[in-house]
Amino acid sequence: MDNRAKLFVLSTGLPISPEIMNRMRGQIIHQLIDERLKTQEILKLHINVEPDQIAGAISNIEQRNGMPKNALRDRLASDGVSLTTLIDQIRVQIGWMQVLREKLGEEGRVTATQISQREQALQAEQGRPQYFMSEIFVPVADPRHDENELAFTKTIISQLREGAPFPIVAAQFSQAQSALDGGSMGWVQEDNLDPQVVNIVRQMPIGAISNPIQVAGGFVIATVQSKRVVGKQMGTLLDLRQAFFPFDAPLNPQNPTEQQRAALQKATTAVQTVHSCDAMEALNKSLGEKRPSNPGSQILERLMPQMKAVLEALPPNKVSRPLVSMDGIALLMVCNRQQKNLAQQSPSEIADQLMNERVEQASRQLQRDLQRRAIIEMRPAAKTAFN
């Protein structure tokens, strides 16, 4: 439990004090018990989570939240925090998702008819608002006594407003399935949100962190990255290439190694000598392709502010300034940019949305069932383990 608390404390910048630890203790115990119950179900069904699934989940959190590759690892490393605790949580989340898919069985299969029905529903909602938002869900065990959970939720909100990274906090503490995406829910329309959440997000400025929103089963913390009208949102789609110069050791900015100095010199030279996306790909391959030459299409308006500032004014086929991180130097190039109506959801995006809705509903139901049984079967073990 202490490791979990320290991970949150260090990654959000909270001072480590007995008061903070005590404030978090009750909620962390509930979370650890929930994870233990989930793990038992995972083992019962002989589900094995592979390392590449965990790596993919971490990468997905970064991409869905407009973060550069390895940003999660670098952020935790800069705070002196091991990634292990976060990896353990993600392993349980992935395994739990597979449990739910097995439990759903045929109900978990999204049909062409259901996709078509959702497409028709979206067309009927043309002109209504949609929100690109993220959430953190804090469950409440007993609605009659929610003081501890409310205090914990307020603690999280205060740190988010001080600049704690939403994706890292969501991945650690949100009990919604969106935790695997760093809390990101993607684009959602009002009909798919709790009425209490709708009332708040309608009024929220972009980037603000909500107060605790009481919903069935707990509290929600919401943030809205963007708003649009259903069926209409023009955005800028970027086709990028990158070259990455890896370091031989983590960077100490006050005392870089000779290899790191040489890497910066080579990157600076490349800024002047590389003039095409093919040349960027060739350069990245010559450097060992530690990061993919093609990071995939990126939507300019959804990138983190720092990355957006780098790419917004970058002309096609011109290399960006060197972007230095703990493990190396990245150069970026825009091969093509085009305006696109981003509000047109593809059938696969609609299928993912439908599946996520079913999985979320199944998750809350199964967790309630496990907790009801655990009150009878596991209370003595819980007292022994945590007291």
mmCIF file of N, CA, C and O in Angstrom, residues 57-127:
data_model
loop_
_atom_site.group_PDB
_atom_site.id
_atom_site.type_symbol
_atom_site.label_atom_id
_atom_site.label_comp_id
_atom_site.label_asym_id
_atom_site.label_seq_id
_atom_site.Cartn_x
_atom_site.Cartn_y
_atom_site.Cartn_z
ATOM 1 N N ALA A 57 -0.437 -0.713 -24.066
ATOM 2 C CA ALA A 57 -1.370 0.084 -23.269
ATOM 3 C C ALA A 57 -0.729 1.408 -22.846
ATOM 4 O O ALA A 57 -1.372 2.465 -22.891
ATOM 5 N N ILE A 58 0.539 1.348 -22.433
ATOM 6 C CA ILE A 58 1.245 2.571 -22.041
ATOM 7 C C ILE A 58 1.374 3.508 -23.245
ATOM 8 O O ILE A 58 1.139 4.717 -23.144
ATOM 9 N N SER A 59 1.714 2.940 -24.398
ATOM 10 C CA SER A 59 1.814 3.745 -25.620
ATOM 11 C C SER A 59 0.468 4.360 -25.986
ATOM 12 O O SER A 59 0.381 5.516 -26.410
ATOM 13 N N ASN A 60 -0.604 3.578 -25.780
ATOM 14 C CA ASN A 60 -1.950 4.073 -26.097
ATOM 15 C C ASN A 60 -2.345 5.238 -25.193
ATOM 16 O O ASN A 60 -2.961 6.210 -25.642
ATOM 17 N N ILE A 61 -1.992 5.141 -23.911
ATOM 18 C CA ILE A 61 -2.263 6.246 -22.994
ATOM 19 C C ILE A 61 -1.591 7.516 -23.503
ATOM 20 O O ILE A 61 -2.185 8.602 -23.529
ATOM 21 N N GLU A 62 -0.333 7.380 -23.921
ATOM 22 C CA GLU A 62 0.412 8.540 -24.418
ATOM 23 C C GLU A 62 -0.242 9.108 -25.677
ATOM 24 O O GLU A 62 -0.448 10.322 -25.794
ATOM 25 N N GLN A 63 -0.579 8.232 -26.636
ATOM 26 C CA GLN A 63 -1.151 8.699 -27.891
ATOM 27 C C GLN A 63 -2.513 9.343 -27.690
ATOM 28 O O GLN A 63 -2.806 10.399 -28.257
ATOM 29 N N ARG A 64 -3.379 8.691 -26.879
ATOM 30 C CA ARG A 64 -4.737 9.211 -26.688
ATOM 31 C C ARG A 64 -4.719 10.569 -25.983
ATOM 32 O O ARG A 64 -5.674 11.338 -26.085
ATOM 33 N N ASN A 65 -3.645 10.868 -25.276
ATOM 34 C CA ASN A 65 -3.565 12.118 -24.531
ATOM 35 C C ASN A 65 -2.572 13.100 -25.136
ATOM 36 O O ASN A 65 -2.182 14.079 -24.493
ATOM 37 N N GLY A 66 -2.163 12.836 -26.391
ATOM 38 C CA GLY A 66 -1.287 13.769 -27.092
ATOM 39 C C GLY A 66 0.089 13.890 -26.482
ATOM 40 O O GLY A 66 0.739 14.937 -26.580
ATOM 41 N N MET A 67 0.574 12.816 -25.823
ATOM 42 C CA MET A 67 1.879 12.848 -25.178
ATOM 43 C C MET A 67 2.926 12.222 -26.093
ATOM 44 O O MET A 67 2.636 11.267 -26.816
ATOM 45 N N PRO A 68 4.162 12.716 -26.083
ATOM 46 C CA PRO A 68 5.225 12.079 -26.865
ATOM 47 C C PRO A 68 5.503 10.667 -26.361
ATOM 48 O O PRO A 68 5.196 10.327 -25.211
ATOM 49 N N LYS A 69 6.109 9.856 -27.224
ATOM 50 C CA LYS A 69 6.477 8.491 -26.836
ATOM 51 C C LYS A 69 7.416 8.533 -25.637
ATOM 52 O O LYS A 69 8.302 9.377 -25.552
ATOM 53 N N ASN A 70 7.198 7.621 -24.702
ATOM 54 C CA ASN A 70 7.995 7.485 -23.469
ATOM 55 C C ASN A 70 7.761 8.616 -22.472
ATOM 56 O O ASN A 70 8.479 8.723 -21.477
ATOM 57 N N ALA A 71 6.743 9.464 -22.702
ATOM 58 C CA ALA A 71 6.502 10.579 -21.783
ATOM 59 C C ALA A 71 6.120 10.100 -20.387
ATOM 60 O O ALA A 71 6.535 10.682 -19.384
ATOM 61 N N LEU A 72 5.320 9.006 -20.317
ATOM 62 C CA LEU A 72 4.949 8.466 -19.002
ATOM 63 C C LEU A 72 6.184 7.995 -18.242
ATOM 64 O O LEU A 72 6.389 8.331 -17.075
ATOM 65 N N ARG A 73 7.000 7.199 -18.920
ATOM 66 C CA ARG A 73 8.214 6.675 -18.281
ATOM 67 C C ARG A 73 9.136 7.829 -17.856
ATOM 68 O O ARG A 73 9.657 7.842 -16.736
ATOM 69 N N ASP A 74 9.315 8.820 -18.747
ATOM 70 C CA ASP A 74 10.221 9.929 -18.444
ATOM 71 C C ASP A 74 9.700 10.748 -17.268
ATOM 72 O O ASP A 74 10.473 11.177 -16.406
ATOM 73 N N ARG A 75 8.363 10.965 -17.232
ATOM 74 C CA ARG A 75 7.800 11.780 -16.157
ATOM 75 C C ARG A 75 8.014 11.099 -14.805
ATOM 76 O O ARG A 75 8.430 11.726 -13.824
ATOM 77 N N LEU A 76 7.727 9.796 -14.743
ATOM 78 C CA LEU A 76 7.907 9.082 -13.479
ATOM 79 C C LEU A 76 9.383 9.006 -13.100
ATOM 80 O O LEU A 76 9.742 9.172 -11.937
ATOM 81 N N ALA A 77 10.251 8.770 -14.106
ATOM 82 C CA ALA A 77 11.688 8.681 -13.826
ATOM 83 C C ALA A 77 12.224 10.010 -13.300
ATOM 84 O O ALA A 77 13.053 10.039 -12.381
ATOM 85 N N SER A 78 11.730 11.125 -13.842
ATOM 86 C CA SER A 78 12.214 12.431 -13.383
ATOM 87 C C SER A 78 11.801 12.699 -11.938
ATOM 88 O O SER A 78 12.440 13.486 -11.248
ATOM 89 N N ASP A 79 10.726 12.040 -11.484
ATOM 90 C CA ASP A 79 10.280 12.174 -10.095
ATOM 91 C C ASP A 79 10.854 11.081 -9.199
ATOM 92 O O ASP A 79 10.475 10.965 -8.032
ATOM 93 N N GLY A 80 11.727 10.245 -9.762
ATOM 94 C CA GLY A 80 12.337 9.189 -8.967
ATOM 95 C C GLY A 80 11.402 8.056 -8.636
ATOM 96 O O GLY A 80 11.536 7.418 -7.590
ATOM 97 N N VAL A 81 10.431 7.771 -9.537
ATOM 98 C CA VAL A 81 9.430 6.744 -9.279
ATOM 99 C C VAL A 81 9.623 5.589 -10.254
ATOM 100 O O VAL A 81 9.801 5.800 -11.448
ATOM 101 N N SER A 82 9.575 4.357 -9.740
ATOM 102 C CA SER A 82 9.637 3.179 -10.602
ATOM 103 C C SER A 82 8.336 3.025 -11.361
ATOM 104 O O SER A 82 7.259 3.320 -10.854
ATOM 105 N N LEU A 83 8.437 2.530 -12.591
ATOM 106 C CA LEU A 83 7.252 2.289 -13.414
ATOM 107 C C LEU A 83 6.539 0.999 -12.998
ATOM 108 O O LEU A 83 5.420 0.736 -13.437
ATOM 109 N N THR A 84 7.156 0.213 -12.127
ATOM 110 C CA THR A 84 6.643 -1.120 -11.805
ATOM 111 C C THR A 84 5.226 -1.097 -11.256
ATOM 112 O O THR A 84 4.374 -1.897 -11.660
ATOM 113 N N THR A 85 4.937 -0.172 -10.340
ATOM 114 C CA THR A 85 3.608 -0.140 -9.731
ATOM 115 C C THR A 85 2.544 0.182 -10.770
ATOM 116 O O THR A 85 1.473 -0.428 -10.787
ATOM 117 N N LEU A 86 2.842 1.117 -11.659
ATOM 118 C CA LEU A 86 1.902 1.444 -12.723
ATOM 119 C C LEU A 86 1.708 0.258 -13.665
ATOM 120 O O LEU A 86 0.591 -0.046 -14.091
ATOM 121 N N ILE A 87 2.801 -0.446 -13.962
ATOM 122 C CA ILE A 87 2.715 -1.631 -14.824
ATOM 123 C C ILE A 87 1.824 -2.697 -14.188
ATOM 124 O O ILE A 87 1.005 -3.330 -14.861
ATOM 125 N N ASP A 88 1.971 -2.897 -12.872
ATOM 126 C CA ASP A 88 1.136 -3.888 -12.176
ATOM 127 C C ASP A 88 -0.342 -3.530 -12.296
ATOM 128 O O ASP A 88 -1.189 -4.408 -12.498
ATOM 129 N N GLN A 89 -0.655 -2.242 -12.172
ATOM 130 C CA GLN A 89 -2.054 -1.825 -12.298
ATOM 131 C C GLN A 89 -2.571 -2.062 -13.713
ATOM 132 O O GLN A 89 -3.685 -2.539 -13.904
ATOM 133 N N ILE A 90 -1.769 -1.719 -14.699
ATOM 134 C CA ILE A 90 -2.186 -1.886 -16.091
ATOM 135 C C ILE A 90 -2.371 -3.368 -16.415
ATOM 136 O O ILE A 90 -3.301 -3.747 -17.138
ATOM 137 N N ARG A 91 -1.511 -4.227 -15.839
ATOM 138 C CA ARG A 91 -1.656 -5.668 -16.065
ATOM 139 C C ARG A 91 -3.030 -6.151 -15.576
ATOM 140 O O ARG A 91 -3.710 -6.919 -16.268
ATOM 141 N N VAL A 92 -3.438 -5.691 -14.401
ATOM 142 C CA VAL A 92 -4.747 -6.085 -13.876
ATOM 143 C C VAL A 92 -5.862 -5.530 -14.768
ATOM 144 O O VAL A 92 -6.841 -6.224 -15.066
ATOM 145 N N GLN A 93 -5.725 -4.282 -15.214
ATOM 146 C CA GLN A 93 -6.758 -3.671 -16.056
ATOM 147 C C GLN A 93 -6.940 -4.431 -17.368
ATOM 148 O O GLN A 93 -8.068 -4.663 -17.810
ATOM 149 N N ILE A 94 -5.822 -4.822 -17.987
ATOM 150 C CA ILE A 94 -5.909 -5.560 -19.250
ATOM 151 C C ILE A 94 -6.532 -6.940 -19.021
ATOM 152 O O ILE A 94 -7.411 -7.387 -19.772
ATOM 153 N N GLY A 95 -6.064 -7.621 -17.975
ATOM 154 C CA GLY A 95 -6.624 -8.936 -17.667
ATOM 155 C C GLY A 95 -8.112 -8.861 -17.356
ATOM 156 O O GLY A 95 -8.894 -9.716 -17.786
ATOM 157 N N TRP A 96 -8.501 -7.820 -16.628
ATOM 158 C CA TRP A 96 -9.918 -7.640 -16.282
ATOM 159 C C TRP A 96 -10.748 -7.408 -17.548
ATOM 160 O O TRP A 96 -11.870 -7.915 -17.663
ATOM 161 N N MET A 97 -10.207 -6.663 -18.498
ATOM 162 C CA MET A 97 -10.909 -6.440 -19.760
ATOM 163 C C MET A 97 -11.167 -7.770 -20.469
ATOM 164 O O MET A 97 -12.256 -8.003 -21.016
ATOM 165 N N GLN A 98 -10.183 -8.669 -20.438
ATOM 166 C CA GLN A 98 -10.355 -9.978 -21.070
ATOM 167 C C GLN A 98 -11.378 -10.830 -20.310
ATOM 168 O O GLN A 98 -12.143 -11.582 -20.918
ATOM 169 N N VAL A 99 -11.399 -10.700 -18.975
ATOM 170 C CA VAL A 99 -12.424 -11.388 -18.183
ATOM 171 C C VAL A 99 -13.810 -10.942 -18.636
ATOM 172 O O VAL A 99 -14.712 -11.762 -18.866
ATOM 173 N N LEU A 100 -13.984 -9.644 -18.776
ATOM 174 C CA LEU A 100 -15.292 -9.104 -19.143
ATOM 175 C C LEU A 100 -15.711 -9.554 -20.536
ATOM 176 O O LEU A 100 -16.884 -9.874 -20.772
ATOM 177 N N ARG A 101 -14.769 -9.610 -21.456
ATOM 178 C CA ARG A 101 -15.104 -10.050 -22.815
ATOM 179 C C ARG A 101 -15.536 -11.515 -22.808
ATOM 180 O O ARG A 101 -16.452 -11.902 -23.537
ATOM 181 N N GLU A 102 -14.882 -12.320 -21.973
ATOM 182 C CA GLU A 102 -15.294 -13.726 -21.881
ATOM 183 C C GLU A 102 -16.670 -13.840 -21.228
ATOM 184 O O GLU A 102 -17.503 -14.656 -21.638
ATOM 185 N N LYS A 103 -16.913 -13.033 -20.199
ATOM 186 C CA LYS A 103 -18.208 -13.077 -19.523
ATOM 187 C C LYS A 103 -19.330 -12.621 -20.459
ATOM 188 O O LYS A 103 -20.438 -13.166 -20.433
ATOM 189 N N LEU A 104 -19.035 -11.616 -21.280
ATOM 190 C CA LEU A 104 -20.047 -11.111 -22.204
ATOM 191 C C LEU A 104 -20.367 -12.116 -23.303
ATOM 192 O O LEU A 104 -21.500 -12.230 -23.751
ATOM 193 N N GLY A 105 -19.341 -12.862 -23.754
ATOM 194 C CA GLY A 105 -19.553 -13.871 -24.794
ATOM 195 C C GLY A 105 -20.147 -13.262 -26.045
ATOM 196 O O GLY A 105 -19.655 -12.256 -26.575
ATOM 197 N N GLU A 106 -21.248 -13.812 -26.525
ATOM 198 C CA GLU A 106 -21.882 -13.333 -27.758
ATOM 199 C C GLU A 106 -22.411 -11.911 -27.605
ATOM 200 O O GLU A 106 -22.476 -11.164 -28.579
ATOM 201 N N GLU A 107 -22.766 -11.537 -26.361
ATOM 202 C CA GLU A 107 -23.262 -10.178 -26.143
ATOM 203 C C GLU A 107 -22.184 -9.144 -26.420
ATOM 204 O O GLU A 107 -22.484 -7.976 -26.676
ATOM 205 N N GLY A 108 -20.920 -9.569 -26.363
ATOM 206 C CA GLY A 108 -19.824 -8.642 -26.596
ATOM 207 C C GLY A 108 -19.501 -8.435 -28.059
ATOM 208 O O GLY A 108 -18.619 -7.639 -28.384
ATOM 209 N N ARG A 109 -20.212 -9.121 -28.937
ATOM 210 C CA ARG A 109 -19.945 -8.968 -30.374
ATOM 211 C C ARG A 109 -20.815 -7.856 -30.932
ATOM 212 O O ARG A 109 -22.026 -7.856 -30.772
ATOM 213 N N VAL A 110 -20.168 -6.882 -31.566
ATOM 214 C CA VAL A 110 -20.890 -5.755 -32.160
ATOM 215 C C VAL A 110 -21.228 -6.108 -33.607
ATOM 216 O O VAL A 110 -20.351 -6.439 -34.402
ATOM 217 N N THR A 111 -22.503 -6.036 -33.948
ATOM 218 C CA THR A 111 -22.950 -6.433 -35.282
ATOM 219 C C THR A 111 -23.025 -5.218 -36.212
ATOM 220 O O THR A 111 -23.063 -4.062 -35.766
ATOM 221 N N ALA A 112 -23.074 -5.504 -37.508
ATOM 222 C CA ALA A 112 -23.196 -4.443 -38.511
ATOM 223 C C ALA A 112 -24.494 -3.662 -38.322
ATOM 224 O O ALA A 112 -24.537 -2.437 -38.520
ATOM 225 N N THR A 113 -25.549 -4.367 -37.918
ATOM 226 C CA THR A 113 -26.838 -3.704 -37.684
ATOM 227 C C THR A 113 -26.743 -2.692 -36.549
ATOM 228 O O THR A 113 -27.268 -1.572 -36.635
ATOM 229 N N GLN A 114 -26.042 -3.077 -35.471
ATOM 230 C CA GLN A 114 -25.902 -2.174 -34.328
ATOM 231 C C GLN A 114 -25.064 -0.946 -34.688
ATOM 232 O O GLN A 114 -25.356 0.170 -34.248
ATOM 233 N N ILE A 115 -24.022 -1.164 -35.511
ATOM 234 C CA ILE A 115 -23.211 -0.025 -35.972
ATOM 235 C C ILE A 115 -24.064 0.913 -36.818
ATOM 236 O O ILE A 115 -24.018 2.138 -36.659
ATOM 237 N N SER A 116 -24.871 0.327 -37.706
ATOM 238 C CA SER A 116 -25.737 1.133 -38.564
ATOM 239 C C SER A 116 -26.743 1.927 -37.739
ATOM 240 O O SER A 116 -27.017 3.107 -38.018
ATOM 241 N N GLN A 117 -27.281 1.298 -36.691
ATOM 242 C CA GLN A 117 -28.235 1.993 -35.829
ATOM 243 C C GLN A 117 -27.584 3.177 -35.116
ATOM 244 O O GLN A 117 -28.194 4.248 -34.988
ATOM 245 N N ARG A 118 -26.342 3.008 -34.658
ATOM 246 C CA ARG A 118 -25.639 4.107 -34.001
ATOM 247 C C ARG A 118 -25.334 5.221 -35.016
ATOM 248 O O ARG A 118 -25.427 6.405 -34.681
ATOM 249 N N GLU A 119 -24.969 4.850 -36.252
ATOM 250 C CA GLU A 119 -24.729 5.859 -37.293
ATOM 251 C C GLU A 119 -25.992 6.694 -37.534
ATOM 252 O O GLU A 119 -25.926 7.918 -37.658
ATOM 253 N N GLN A 120 -27.146 6.015 -37.590
ATOM 254 C CA GLN A 120 -28.407 6.730 -37.798
ATOM 255 C C GLN A 120 -28.719 7.646 -36.612
ATOM 256 O O GLN A 120 -29.217 8.770 -36.785
ATOM 257 N N ALA A 121 -28.401 7.156 -35.404
ATOM 258 C CA ALA A 121 -28.640 7.970 -34.207
ATOM 259 C C ALA A 121 -27.762 9.224 -34.227
ATOM 260 O O ALA A 121 -28.207 10.324 -33.857
ATOM 261 N N LEU A 122 -26.508 9.072 -34.682
ATOM 262 C CA LEU A 122 -25.607 10.226 -34.778
ATOM 263 C C LEU A 122 -26.109 11.231 -35.807
ATOM 264 O O LEU A 122 -26.029 12.448 -35.595
ATOM 265 N N GLN A 123 -26.610 10.728 -36.927
ATOM 266 C CA GLN A 123 -27.154 11.624 -37.947
ATOM 267 C C GLN A 123 -28.347 12.405 -37.402
ATOM 268 O O GLN A 123 -28.519 13.592 -37.695
ATOM 269 N N ALA A 124 -29.151 11.742 -36.573
ATOM 270 C CA ALA A 124 -30.316 12.405 -35.987
ATOM 271 C C ALA A 124 -29.901 13.484 -34.981
ATOM 272 O O ALA A 124 -30.684 14.392 -34.684
ATOM 273 N N GLU A 125 -28.657 13.364 -34.452
ATOM 274 C CA GLU A 125 -28.181 14.319 -33.459
ATOM 275 C C GLU A 125 -27.354 15.444 -34.061
ATOM 276 O O GLU A 125 -26.730 16.229 -33.337
ATOM 277 N N GLN A 126 -27.308 15.527 -35.398
ATOM 278 C CA GLN A 126 -26.533 16.579 -36.041
ATOM 279 C C GLN A 126 -26.934 17.935 -35.474
ATOM 280 O O GLN A 126 -28.120 18.246 -35.325
ATOM 281 N N GLY A 127 -25.913 18.706 -35.144
ATOM 282 C CA GLY A 127 -26.171 20.028 -34.579
ATOM 283 C C GLY A 127 -26.097 20.070 -33.065
ATOM 284 O O GLY A 127 -26.033 21.147 -32.479
#
